[in-house]
């Protein structure tokens, strides 16, 4: 779904019925989801845990209640949320309508807690709550940049996962920015764009183009700003709840002057005194947190001084007692000497007891450090895996690399550091830091450390990058795991840095060969002018990978293809080209036995088959929009 500000929503029952018809799926029991069990019911939604048989993973499945108005809001939430790509907005994996006439969507498995319940926990600190508030501001700011507002934000549609990740749901409507022009009314503009007569086609098109350019310029000059007052007010109400636990009650008088000022500006009805955008509010909260951190550090210093004094006072008491007993030795009798020995023994026992407490404290501290280290390493695994890595390969790989280089024991993470540096094409750091790896990989790194680099840090010549992939592909089968985890992530990283979505056919050949090592790259041809592609060879069976180190999309997505010929290939399922939009697809002389049942899975115009390749029952799964041609 598009993420531009022209995202469409459903406004009435007729549009709702049409959307359901276009997204109709199988029955719930016959779907790709099994083991469906109800987790909870929130507002107008039922939330289930389910198993995705297609990708062999546990996911969360969400359905609306039976009310038709609830379904309208539910589907609008799908349309709007699917247009977003932000870490603090829920990501929808799949959606559709069961044959039981119930819409649904799925997302990653989560055991999140509503912000309302989170802040009621006594262990929730001011700093933690404000950090979640800042992430909420970031999500709203992103939505506003897409000309979308939330309008119903509260503490029930902000969710916090056990790992601390914050996500927002409940997007049900779009505030579209209306544009007024001084010259041509909207209805005349529409007529100008698409009603050129056949007799004067060239003249009308030229005139329409000129009028469109003038209208576009006027639109830029007269665009109406997005109304974010409701969202700003919602943020103010949430901030108020953080300090009063009740939006109707005023916060206690003891709260910071800075917070009071922020609440006043967020909740005011005067537009001139309110925040003009979310980032202004977010900036004031960030400044407040910085000042709080500074005050906490100063308080911690004085607390340490006081504790040190108390510890020395206890030691002085023991020393004075010992000194008194020594003086008494010369004054008192042997009986008093005996008493002194008893006191001394008690002192020794106390010291031993203190030592045991100290050892226990050190053990607890070591356990906490171990848990923190484990948490950091788990974070790096997520950063380098789907979906976080493929959202921003540059940012994710840099964060993961910084964590590994900050570890105390650098020897334990050579394998992970080598992989990330190879993906980022930072061969010089591999050599300089003496990162350890198998000798064959070290030779590749040393060789490419001498190659010329561009200012962005990548290999300057694309042929050198293609050579790198060829050499990696030639590594022995024992290094197959490295190949599969490296090549697609390396391509996506280079594309992000260069701001590209496609690559050369030679690079696609190497990507396919990683998962089909016995296949010859000569069996793949591509015509960029006609956007035709031919893939053959019985050895090629895999065109996508669903492991955490892959995007789960077809490798052919890196090329612009209109016509795809799979004849004489070893492809056995059309799931291997899932997500491709094609004009023509030729699957004659292949081992493909059936078609995907999901209506959006087969995005083609014309399908070429052998006359007896499929029976009528199998062909029923082909969408009605696909033109089927049977030819020998």
Coordinates of C-alpha atoms in Angstrom, one line a residue:
X1 CA 0.0 0.0 0.0
X2 CA 1.2 3.5 -0.7
X3 CA 2.6 5.6 2.1
X4 CA 2.0 8.9 0.3
X5 CA -0.5 11.5 1.6
X6 CA -3.2 10.3 -0.9
X7 CA -3.9 7.1 1.1
X8 CA -7.6 6.3 0.5
X9 CA -10.1 5.1 3.1
X10 CA -13.5 3.6 3.1
X11 CA -16.5 5.9 3.8
X12 CA -19.7 3.9 3.5
X13 CA -21.2 0.4 3.3
X14 CA -21.0 0.1 -0.4
X15 CA -17.2 0.8 -0.4
X16 CA -16.9 -1.6 2.5
X17 CA -18.6 -4.4 0.5
X18 CA -16.5 -3.7 -2.6
X19 CA -13.3 -3.9 -0.5
X20 CA -14.3 -7.2 1.1
X21 CA -15.1 -8.6 -2.4
X22 CA -11.6 -7.6 -3.7
X23 CA -9.8 -9.0 -0.7
X24 CA -11.9 -12.2 -0.1
X25 CA -9.8 -15.1 1.1
X26 CA -10.5 -18.7 2.1
X27 CA -12.6 -19.8 5.1
X28 CA -10.9 -19.2 8.4
X29 CA -10.4 -23.0 9.0
X30 CA -8.9 -23.6 5.6
X31 CA -6.5 -20.6 5.7
X32 CA -2.7 -20.6 6.2
X33 CA -3.2 -19.9 9.9
X34 CA -3.7 -22.7 12.4
X35 CA -3.9 -23.1 16.2
X36 CA -6.0 -19.9 16.5
X37 CA -6.7 -19.1 20.1
X38 CA -8.2 -16.0 21.7
X39 CA -5.8 -13.9 23.8
X40 CA -8.0 -11.0 24.7
X41 CA -10.8 -8.6 23.6
X42 CA -9.9 -4.9 23.5
X43 CA -12.6 -2.3 22.7
X44 CA -14.0 -3.4 19.3
X45 CA -11.3 -6.0 18.5
X46 CA -10.6 -9.7 19.2
X47 CA -6.9 -10.6 19.4
X48 CA -5.7 -14.1 18.8
X49 CA -2.5 -16.1 18.7
X50 CA -2.0 -18.1 15.6
X51 CA 0.6 -20.2 13.7
X52 CA 1.5 -19.1 10.2
X53 CA 2.0 -22.3 8.2
X54 CA 3.5 -20.5 5.2
X55 CA 6.4 -19.0 7.1
X56 CA 6.3 -21.5 10.1
X57 CA 6.1 -18.8 12.8
X58 CA 3.8 -17.6 15.5
X59 CA 1.9 -14.4 14.8
X60 CA -0.9 -12.2 16.3
X61 CA -4.2 -12.2 14.4
X62 CA -6.7 -9.4 14.9
X63 CA -10.4 -9.3 14.0
X64 CA -13.2 -6.8 14.6
X65 CA -16.5 -7.4 16.3
X66 CA -19.5 -8.2 14.2
X67 CA -20.8 -4.6 14.1
X68 CA -20.6 -3.2 10.5
X69 CA -19.5 0.3 11.7
X70 CA -16.7 -1.4 13.7
X71 CA -15.6 -3.3 10.5
X72 CA -15.5 0.1 8.6
X73 CA -13.1 1.5 11.2
X74 CA -11.2 -1.7 11.3
X75 CA -10.5 -1.8 7.5
X76 CA -9.6 1.9 7.5
X77 CA -7.1 1.1 10.2
X78 CA -5.6 -1.6 7.9
X79 CA -5.4 0.8 5.0
X80 CA -3.8 3.6 6.9
X81 CA -1.4 1.5 9.0
X82 CA -0.2 -0.4 6.0
X83 CA 0.9 2.9 4.4
X84 CA 3.3 3.5 7.3
X85 CA 6.9 2.4 7.7
X86 CA 7.9 3.4 11.3
X87 CA 9.3 1.4 14.2
X88 CA 6.8 2.9 16.6
X89 CA 3.7 2.1 14.5
X90 CA 2.5 -1.5 14.3
X91 CA 3.5 -3.3 11.1
X92 CA 0.8 -5.4 9.3
X93 CA 2.1 -8.6 7.8
X94 CA -1.1 -9.8 6.0
X95 CA -4.7 -8.9 5.7
X96 CA -7.9 -10.0 4.0
X97 CA -11.5 -11.1 4.5
X98 CA -12.5 -14.7 5.5
X99 CA -15.4 -16.2 3.6
X100 CA -17.3 -15.9 6.8
X101 CA -17.4 -12.1 5.9
X102 CA -15.0 -11.1 8.7
X103 CA -12.0 -9.0 7.9
X104 CA -8.7 -9.6 9.6
X105 CA -5.0 -8.6 9.7
X106 CA -1.9 -10.2 11.2
X107 CA 1.2 -8.7 12.8
X108 CA 4.3 -10.0 14.6
X109 CA 3.7 -12.0 17.8
X110 CA 3.6 -9.6 20.7
X111 CA 2.7 -9.7 24.4
X112 CA 2.4 -6.0 24.7
X113 CA 0.9 -4.0 27.5
X114 CA -1.4 -0.9 27.0
X115 CA 0.3 2.3 28.2
X116 CA -2.7 2.7 30.5
X117 CA -1.9 -0.5 32.3
X118 CA 1.9 0.2 32.1
X119 CA 1.8 3.5 34.0
X120 CA -0.5 2.0 36.7
X121 CA 2.4 -0.3 37.6
X122 CA 4.3 1.1 40.7
X123 CA 7.6 0.1 39.1
X124 CA 7.1 2.5 36.2
X125 CA 9.4 5.5 36.7
X126 CA 9.0 9.0 35.4
X127 CA 12.0 8.6 33.1
X128 CA 10.6 5.4 31.6
X129 CA 7.2 7.0 31.1
X130 CA 8.6 10.1 29.4
X131 CA 10.8 8.0 27.1
X132 CA 7.7 6.1 25.9
X133 CA 6.0 9.5 25.5
X134 CA 8.9 10.7 23.3
X135 CA 8.6 7.6 21.1
X136 CA 4.8 8.3 20.7
X137 CA 5.7 11.9 19.6
X138 CA 8.1 10.5 17.0
X139 CA 5.4 8.3 15.6
X140 CA 2.9 11.1 15.4
X141 CA 5.4 13.5 13.8
X142 CA 6.1 10.8 11.1
X143 CA 2.3 10.5 10.5
X144 CA 1.9 14.2 10.2
X145 CA 4.7 14.3 7.6
X146 CA 2.4 11.9 5.6
X147 CA -0.5 14.4 6.1
X148 CA -2.3 11.9 8.4
X149 CA -3.5 12.6 12.0
X150 CA -4.7 10.1 14.6
X151 CA -7.4 12.2 16.4
X152 CA -8.2 9.4 18.9
X153 CA -4.9 8.9 20.6
X154 CA -5.0 7.8 24.2
X155 CA -3.2 5.5 26.6
X156 CA -5.2 2.4 25.3
X157 CA -3.8 2.4 21.8
X158 CA -0.2 2.9 22.8
X159 CA 1.5 -0.5 23.5
X160 CA 4.7 -1.4 25.2
X161 CA 6.3 -4.8 24.5
X162 CA 8.3 -6.8 27.2
X163 CA 11.5 -5.6 25.5
X164 CA 10.5 -2.0 25.7
X165 CA 9.4 -1.4 22.1
X166 CA 6.6 1.2 21.7
X167 CA 3.9 0.9 19.0
X168 CA 0.8 2.9 18.2
X169 CA -2.5 1.5 16.7
X170 CA -6.0 2.7 16.1
X171 CA -5.5 4.8 12.9
X172 CA -9.0 5.1 11.6
X173 CA -9.3 8.3 9.5
X174 CA -7.2 10.7 7.3
X175 CA -7.4 14.5 7.5
X176 CA -6.9 15.2 3.8
X177 CA -5.3 18.5 2.9
X178 CA -7.7 20.4 0.7
X179 CA -6.2 22.5 -2.0
X180 CA -7.8 25.6 -3.5
X181 CA -6.8 27.3 -6.7
X182 CA -7.6 30.7 -8.0
X183 CA -7.9 29.8 -11.6
X184 CA -9.5 26.4 -12.5
X185 CA -12.1 24.7 -10.3
X186 CA -11.3 21.0 -9.4
X187 CA -14.0 19.6 -11.7
X188 CA -12.6 21.5 -14.7
X189 CA -9.1 20.3 -13.8
X190 CA -10.3 16.7 -13.9
X191 CA -11.9 17.3 -17.3
X192 CA -8.7 18.9 -18.6
X193 CA -6.6 15.9 -17.5
X194 CA -8.5 13.1 -19.3
X195 CA -10.9 14.2 -22.0
X196 CA -8.8 15.1 -25.0
X197 CA -10.7 14.4 -28.2
X198 CA -9.4 11.9 -30.7
X199 CA -9.4 14.4 -33.5
X200 CA -7.2 17.0 -31.8
X201 CA -5.3 14.7 -29.4
X202 CA -1.9 16.3 -29.7
X203 CA -3.1 19.9 -29.2
X204 CA -5.4 19.0 -26.3
X205 CA -2.7 17.1 -24.5
X206 CA -0.2 20.0 -24.8
X207 CA -2.8 22.4 -23.5
X208 CA -3.8 20.1 -20.7
X209 CA -0.1 19.7 -19.7
X210 CA 0.3 23.5 -19.5
X211 CA -2.8 23.9 -17.4
X212 CA -1.7 21.1 -15.1
X213 CA 1.6 22.8 -14.5
X214 CA -0.1 26.1 -13.7
X215 CA -2.5 24.3 -11.4
X216 CA 0.3 22.5 -9.6
X217 CA 2.1 25.7 -9.0
X218 CA -1.0 27.4 -7.6
X219 CA -1.7 24.3 -5.4
X220 CA 1.7 24.7 -3.8
X221 CA 1.0 28.4 -3.1
X222 CA -2.5 27.8 -1.6
X223 CA -2.1 24.5 0.3
X224 CA -4.0 24.4 3.6
X225 CA -1.9 23.3 6.6
X226 CA -2.7 20.0 8.4
X227 CA -4.8 20.4 11.5
X228 CA -2.9 18.7 14.3
X229 CA -4.7 20.4 17.2
X230 CA -6.5 17.1 18.3
X231 CA -3.2 15.2 18.4
X232 CA -1.4 17.9 20.3
X233 CA -4.3 18.0 22.8
X234 CA -4.2 14.1 23.1
X235 CA -0.5 14.3 23.9
X236 CA -1.2 16.9 26.6
X237 CA -3.9 14.6 28.1
X238 CA -1.5 11.6 28.1
X239 CA 1.2 13.7 29.7
X240 CA -1.3 14.9 32.3
X241 CA -2.2 11.2 33.1
X242 CA 1.5 10.4 33.7
X243 CA 1.5 12.8 36.7
X244 CA -2.1 12.6 38.0
X245 CA -3.2 9.1 36.9
X246 CA -6.5 10.8 35.9
X247 CA -7.1 13.1 32.9
X248 CA -9.8 14.9 34.8
X249 CA -7.6 15.8 37.9
X250 CA -4.9 18.4 38.0
X251 CA -1.4 17.1 38.5
X252 CA 0.2 17.6 41.9
X253 CA 1.7 21.1 42.6
X254 CA 5.1 19.5 43.3
X255 CA 5.8 18.6 39.6
X256 CA 8.4 20.5 37.7
X257 CA 7.7 24.0 36.4
X258 CA 8.9 22.8 32.9
X259 CA 6.2 20.0 32.9
X260 CA 3.5 22.5 34.0
X261 CA 4.4 24.9 31.2
X262 CA 4.4 22.0 28.7
X263 CA 0.9 20.9 29.9
X264 CA -0.4 24.4 29.6
X265 CA 0.8 24.8 26.0
X266 CA -0.5 21.4 24.9
X267 CA -3.9 21.7 26.4
X268 CA -4.7 25.3 25.6
X269 CA -7.6 26.2 23.3
X270 CA -5.7 29.2 21.9
X271 CA -3.9 28.2 18.7
X272 CA -1.3 31.0 19.1
X273 CA -0.2 29.7 22.5
X274 CA -0.3 26.0 21.5
X275 CA 2.5 24.0 19.9
X276 CA 2.7 24.4 16.1
X277 CA 4.0 20.9 15.6
X278 CA 4.8 17.7 17.7
X279 CA 8.6 18.3 17.5
X280 CA 8.2 21.5 19.6
X281 CA 6.5 19.5 22.4
X282 CA 9.0 16.6 22.1
X283 CA 12.0 19.0 22.3
X284 CA 10.8 20.5 25.7
X285 CA 10.3 17.0 27.2
X286 CA 13.8 16.0 26.0
X287 CA 15.3 19.1 27.6
X288 CA 13.5 18.3 30.8
X289 CA 14.9 14.7 30.8
X290 CA 18.4 16.0 30.3
X291 CA 18.1 18.3 33.3
X292 CA 16.7 15.5 35.4
X293 CA 19.6 13.2 34.5
X294 CA 22.1 15.9 35.6
X295 CA 20.3 16.4 38.9
X296 CA 20.2 12.6 39.5
X297 CA 24.0 12.4 39.0
X298 CA 24.7 15.1 41.5
X299 CA 22.4 13.5 44.0
X300 CA 24.1 10.2 43.5
X301 CA 27.5 11.8 44.3
X302 CA 26.4 13.2 47.6
X303 CA 24.7 9.9 48.5
X304 CA 28.0 8.1 47.9
X305 CA 29.9 10.5 50.2
X306 CA 27.3 10.0 52.9
X307 CA 27.5 6.2 52.6
X308 CA 31.3 6.3 52.7
X309 CA 31.2 8.3 56.0
X310 CA 28.8 5.8 57.5
X311 CA 31.0 2.9 56.6
X312 CA 34.1 4.6 58.1
X313 CA 32.2 5.5 61.3
X314 CA 31.4 1.8 61.8
X315 CA 35.1 0.8 61.4
X316 CA 36.2 3.6 63.8
X317 CA 33.8 2.2 66.4
X318 CA 35.4 -1.3 66.1
X319 CA 38.9 0.2 66.4
X320 CA 38.0 2.3 69.5
X321 CA 36.5 -0.8 71.1
X322 CA 39.7 -2.8 70.4
X323 CA 41.8 0.0 71.7
X324 CA 39.7 0.2 74.9
X325 CA 40.2 -3.5 75.5
X326 CA 43.9 -3.2 75.0
X327 CA 44.1 -0.4 77.6
X328 CA 41.9 -2.5 80.0
X329 CA 44.5 -5.3 79.7
X330 CA 46.9 -3.4 81.9
X331 CA 44.2 -2.3 84.4
X332 CA 41.8 -5.1 84.9
X333 CA 42.3 -8.7 86.0
X334 CA 42.6 -11.9 84.0
X335 CA 38.8 -12.2 84.1
X336 CA 38.5 -9.0 82.1
X337 CA 41.0 -10.3 79.7
X338 CA 38.7 -13.3 79.1
X339 CA 35.8 -10.9 78.5
X340 CA 37.9 -9.1 75.9
X341 CA 38.5 -12.3 74.0
X342 CA 34.8 -12.9 73.8
X343 CA 34.2 -9.5 72.3
X344 CA 37.0 -10.1 69.8
X345 CA 35.5 -13.3 68.7
X346 CA 32.1 -11.6 68.1
X347 CA 33.9 -8.9 66.0
X348 CA 35.6 -11.6 63.9
X349 CA 32.2 -13.3 63.3
X350 CA 30.8 -9.9 62.3
X351 CA 33.6 -9.4 59.8
X352 CA 33.0 -12.8 58.3
X353 CA 29.3 -12.1 58.0
X354 CA 30.1 -8.8 56.3
X355 CA 32.4 -10.6 53.9
X356 CA 29.7 -13.1 53.0
X357 CA 27.3 -10.3 52.3
X358 CA 29.9 -8.6 50.1
X359 CA 30.4 -11.8 48.1
X360 CA 26.7 -12.2 47.7
X361 CA 26.4 -8.6 46.5
X362 CA 29.2 -9.1 44.0
X363 CA 27.5 -12.2 42.7
X364 CA 24.2 -10.4 42.2
X365 CA 26.1 -7.6 40.4
X366 CA 27.8 -10.1 38.1
X367 CA 24.4 -11.7 37.3
X368 CA 22.9 -8.3 36.4
X369 CA 25.9 -7.5 34.2
X370 CA 25.5 -10.9 32.4
X371 CA 21.8 -10.2 31.8
X372 CA 22.6 -6.8 30.4
X373 CA 25.2 -8.3 28.1
X374 CA 22.8 -10.9 26.9
X375 CA 20.2 -8.2 26.3
X376 CA 22.7 -6.2 24.2
X377 CA 23.6 -9.2 22.1
X378 CA 20.0 -10.1 21.5
X379 CA 19.5 -6.5 20.3
X380 CA 22.3 -6.9 17.7
X381 CA 20.6 -10.1 16.4
X382 CA 17.4 -8.3 15.9
X383 CA 19.1 -5.3 14.3
X384 CA 20.8 -7.6 11.7
X385 CA 17.6 -9.7 11.0
X386 CA 14.2 -9.3 9.4
X387 CA 12.4 -6.9 9.6
X388 CA 14.6 -4.3 11.4
X389 CA 17.6 -4.7 9.1
X390 CA 15.7 -4.4 5.9
X391 CA 14.0 -1.2 7.0
X392 CA 17.4 0.6 7.2
X393 CA 20.5 -1.6 6.5
X394 CA 22.8 1.3 7.1
X395 CA 21.4 2.4 10.5
X396 CA 20.8 -1.2 11.8
X397 CA 24.3 -2.5 10.9
X398 CA 26.0 0.6 12.4
X399 CA 24.1 0.2 15.7
X400 CA 25.0 -3.5 15.8
X401 CA 28.6 -2.9 15.1
X402 CA 28.9 -0.2 17.8
X403 CA 27.5 -2.7 20.3
X404 CA 30.0 -5.4 19.4
X405 CA 32.9 -3.0 19.5
X406 CA 31.8 -1.8 23.0
X407 CA 32.0 -5.4 24.5
X408 CA 34.7 -6.0 27.0
X409 CA 35.7 -9.4 25.5
X410 CA 36.3 -8.6 21.8
X411 CA 37.5 -12.2 21.0
X412 CA 34.0 -13.7 21.3
X413 CA 32.5 -11.7 18.5
X414 CA 34.9 -11.9 15.5
X415 CA 32.5 -13.8 13.4
X416 CA 29.7 -11.3 13.8
X417 CA 32.0 -8.2 13.3
X418 CA 33.5 -9.7 10.2
X419 CA 30.1 -10.3 8.7
X420 CA 28.9 -6.7 9.3
X421 CA 32.1 -5.1 8.1
X422 CA 31.9 -7.2 4.9
X423 CA 28.3 -6.1 4.3
X424 CA 29.3 -2.5 4.8
X425 CA 32.3 -3.1 2.5
X426 CA 34.6 -1.8 5.2
X427 CA 37.5 -4.1 4.3
X428 CA 40.1 -1.7 5.7
X429 CA 38.7 -2.1 9.3
X430 CA 38.9 -5.9 9.0
X431 CA 42.6 -5.7 8.2
X432 CA 43.4 -2.8 10.6
X433 CA 41.5 -4.4 13.6
X434 CA 42.8 -7.9 12.8
X435 CA 39.3 -9.4 12.7
X436 CA 39.6 -13.2 12.7
X437 CA 37.9 -15.3 10.0
X438 CA 38.6 -18.4 7.8
X439 CA 41.7 -17.8 5.6
X440 CA 39.6 -17.8 2.4
X441 CA 37.5 -14.9 3.7
X442 CA 40.6 -13.0 5.0
X443 CA 42.1 -13.2 1.5
X444 CA 39.0 -11.7 0.0
X445 CA 38.9 -8.8 2.5
X446 CA 42.6 -8.0 2.0
X447 CA 42.2 -8.0 -1.8
X448 CA 39.3 -5.6 -1.7
X449 CA 40.9 -3.4 0.9
X450 CA 43.1 -2.3 -2.0
X451 CA 40.2 -1.5 -4.4
X452 CA 39.2 2.2 -4.9
X453 CA 36.4 3.5 -2.8
X454 CA 33.7 6.2 -3.4
X455 CA 33.1 9.0 -0.9
X456 CA 30.1 7.0 0.6
X457 CA 32.5 4.2 1.6
X458 CA 31.3 1.7 -1.1
X459 CA 33.4 0.1 -3.8
X460 CA 33.7 2.7 -6.4
X461 CA 33.1 0.4 -9.4
X462 CA 30.0 -1.8 -9.6
X463 CA 32.1 -4.4 -11.4
X464 CA 34.2 -4.7 -8.2
X465 CA 31.1 -5.3 -6.2
X466 CA 30.0 -8.0 -8.7
X467 CA 33.5 -9.6 -8.5
X468 CA 33.1 -9.6 -4.7
X469 CA 29.9 -11.6 -5.0
X470 CA 31.4 -14.0 -7.5
X471 CA 34.4 -14.7 -5.2
X472 CA 32.0 -15.3 -2.2
X473 CA 30.0 -17.7 -4.4
X474 CA 33.1 -19.7 -5.2
X475 CA 33.8 -20.4 -1.6
X476 CA 33.6 -24.1 -0.6
X477 CA 30.2 -25.6 0.4
X478 CA 31.4 -25.6 4.1
X479 CA 30.9 -21.8 4.0
X480 CA 27.4 -22.0 2.5
X481 CA 25.9 -20.4 5.7
X482 CA 28.1 -17.3 5.3
X483 CA 27.1 -17.0 1.6
X484 CA 23.3 -17.1 2.4
X485 CA 23.6 -14.7 5.3
X486 CA 25.8 -12.2 3.4
X487 CA 24.8 -11.7 -0.1
X488 CA 21.2 -10.3 0.0
X489 CA 22.0 -8.1 3.0
X490 CA 25.1 -6.8 1.2
X491 CA 23.0 -5.9 -1.9
X492 CA 20.3 -4.1 0.2
X493 CA 23.0 -2.2 2.1
X494 CA 24.6 -0.9 -1.1
X495 CA 21.2 0.0 -2.6
X496 CA 20.2 2.1 0.5
X497 CA 23.6 4.0 0.4
X498 CA 23.2 4.6 -3.3
X499 CA 19.4 5.2 -3.0
X500 CA 18.6 2.6 -5.6
X501 CA 15.9 -0.1 -5.7
X502 CA 17.4 -2.1 -8.7
X503 CA 20.7 -3.7 -9.5
X504 CA 22.4 -5.1 -12.6
X505 CA 21.4 -8.6 -14.0
X506 CA 24.9 -9.9 -13.1
X507 CA 24.3 -9.2 -9.4
X508 CA 20.9 -10.9 -9.6
X509 CA 22.6 -13.9 -11.1
X510 CA 25.0 -14.2 -8.2
X511 CA 22.1 -13.8 -5.7
X512 CA 20.2 -16.7 -7.4
X513 CA 23.3 -18.9 -7.5
X514 CA 23.8 -18.7 -3.7
X515 CA 20.7 -20.7 -3.1
X516 CA 21.1 -22.8 -6.3
X517 CA 24.8 -23.6 -6.3
X518 CA 24.6 -26.2 -9.1
X519 CA 22.8 -23.8 -11.5
X520 CA 24.7 -22.0 -14.3
X521 CA 24.3 -18.2 -14.4
X522 CA 24.3 -18.5 -18.3
X523 CA 20.7 -19.8 -18.0
X524 CA 19.4 -16.3 -17.0
X525 CA 18.9 -13.5 -19.6
X526 CA 17.4 -10.1 -19.2
X527 CA 16.5 -7.4 -21.8
X528 CA 16.3 -4.0 -20.0
X529 CA 14.7 -2.2 -22.9
X530 CA 11.7 -4.7 -23.2
X531 CA 12.0 -5.7 -19.6
X532 CA 11.9 -9.3 -20.6
X533 CA 13.6 -12.1 -18.5
X534 CA 14.2 -15.8 -19.2
X535 CA 15.1 -18.2 -16.4
X536 CA 15.8 -21.8 -17.2
X537 CA 17.7 -24.8 -15.8
X538 CA 16.2 -27.6 -13.8
X539 CA 18.8 -26.9 -11.0
X540 CA 17.1 -23.5 -10.1
X541 CA 14.3 -24.1 -7.6
X542 CA 14.7 -21.2 -5.1
X543 CA 14.0 -17.6 -5.8
X544 CA 13.3 -16.4 -2.2
X545 CA 14.4 -17.2 1.3
X546 CA 12.3 -16.9 4.5
X547 CA 15.1 -17.0 7.0
X548 CA 15.7 -14.1 9.4
X549 CA 18.6 -13.0 7.2
X550 CA 16.5 -12.4 4.1
X551 CA 13.6 -10.0 3.3
X552 CA 11.4 -12.9 2.3
X553 CA 10.8 -11.3 -1.1
X554 CA 11.7 -12.8 -4.5
X555 CA 15.2 -12.2 -5.7
X556 CA 13.9 -11.0 -9.1
X557 CA 12.4 -7.9 -7.4
X558 CA 15.8 -6.2 -7.9
X559 CA 15.0 -6.0 -11.7
X560 CA 12.2 -4.2 -13.5
X561 CA 10.4 -7.2 -15.3
X562 CA 7.2 -7.1 -17.3
X563 CA 7.5 -10.5 -19.1
X564 CA 8.9 -13.5 -17.2
X565 CA 9.6 -16.9 -18.9
X566 CA 10.1 -19.8 -16.5
X567 CA 10.0 -22.6 -19.1
X568 CA 12.5 -25.5 -18.5
X569 CA 13.2 -24.2 -15.0
X570 CA 13.0 -26.2 -11.8
X571 CA 10.6 -23.8 -10.1
X572 CA 7.8 -25.8 -8.4
X573 CA 5.7 -23.1 -6.8
X574 CA 4.6 -19.6 -7.8
X575 CA 5.3 -18.5 -4.2
X576 CA 8.9 -18.1 -5.4
X577 CA 7.8 -15.0 -7.4
X578 CA 5.5 -13.7 -4.7
X579 CA 5.2 -9.9 -4.8
X580 CA 6.3 -9.5 -8.5
X581 CA 3.9 -7.5 -10.8
X582 CA 4.1 -9.0 -14.3
X583 CA 2.3 -8.5 -17.6
X584 CA 3.1 -11.9 -18.9
X585 CA 4.2 -15.1 -17.1
X586 CA 5.1 -18.3 -19.0
X587 CA 5.1 -21.5 -16.9
X588 CA 4.9 -24.0 -19.6
X589 CA 7.2 -27.0 -19.2
X590 CA 7.6 -26.5 -15.5
X591 CA 6.8 -28.6 -12.4
X592 CA 4.3 -26.1 -11.0
X593 CA 1.3 -28.0 -9.7
X594 CA -1.0 -25.4 -8.2
X595 CA -1.7 -21.7 -7.7
X596 CA -1.6 -19.5 -4.6
X597 CA -5.0 -19.2 -3.0
X598 CA -4.6 -15.7 -1.7
X599 CA -6.1 -13.3 -4.3
X600 CA -3.2 -10.8 -4.0
X601 CA -0.5 -13.4 -4.4
X602 CA -0.7 -13.7 -8.3
X603 CA -0.2 -10.2 -9.7
X604 CA 0.0 -10.9 -13.5
X605 CA -2.1 -9.9 -16.5
X606 CA -1.5 -12.9 -18.8
X607 CA -0.6 -16.5 -17.9
X608 CA 0.7 -18.9 -20.5
X609 CA 0.1 -22.7 -19.9
X610 CA 0.3 -26.0 -21.8
X611 CA -3.2 -27.2 -22.9
X612 CA -3.3 -30.1 -20.4
X613 CA -1.0 -28.7 -17.7
X614 CA -3.8 -27.9 -15.2
X615 CA -7.4 -29.2 -14.7
X616 CA -10.4 -26.9 -14.4
X617 CA -10.5 -27.3 -10.6
X618 CA -6.9 -25.9 -10.2
X619 CA -7.6 -23.1 -12.6
X620 CA -10.4 -21.8 -10.3
X621 CA -7.7 -20.5 -8.0
X622 CA -6.5 -18.1 -10.7
X623 CA -7.9 -14.6 -10.2
X624 CA -10.6 -13.6 -12.7
X625 CA -8.4 -10.6 -13.7
X626 CA -5.8 -12.9 -15.2
X627 CA -6.0 -13.7 -18.9
X628 CA -5.1 -17.5 -19.4
X629 CA -3.6 -18.5 -22.7
X630 CA -3.1 -22.3 -23.4
X631 CA -0.5 -22.9 -26.0
X632 CA 1.9 -25.8 -26.8

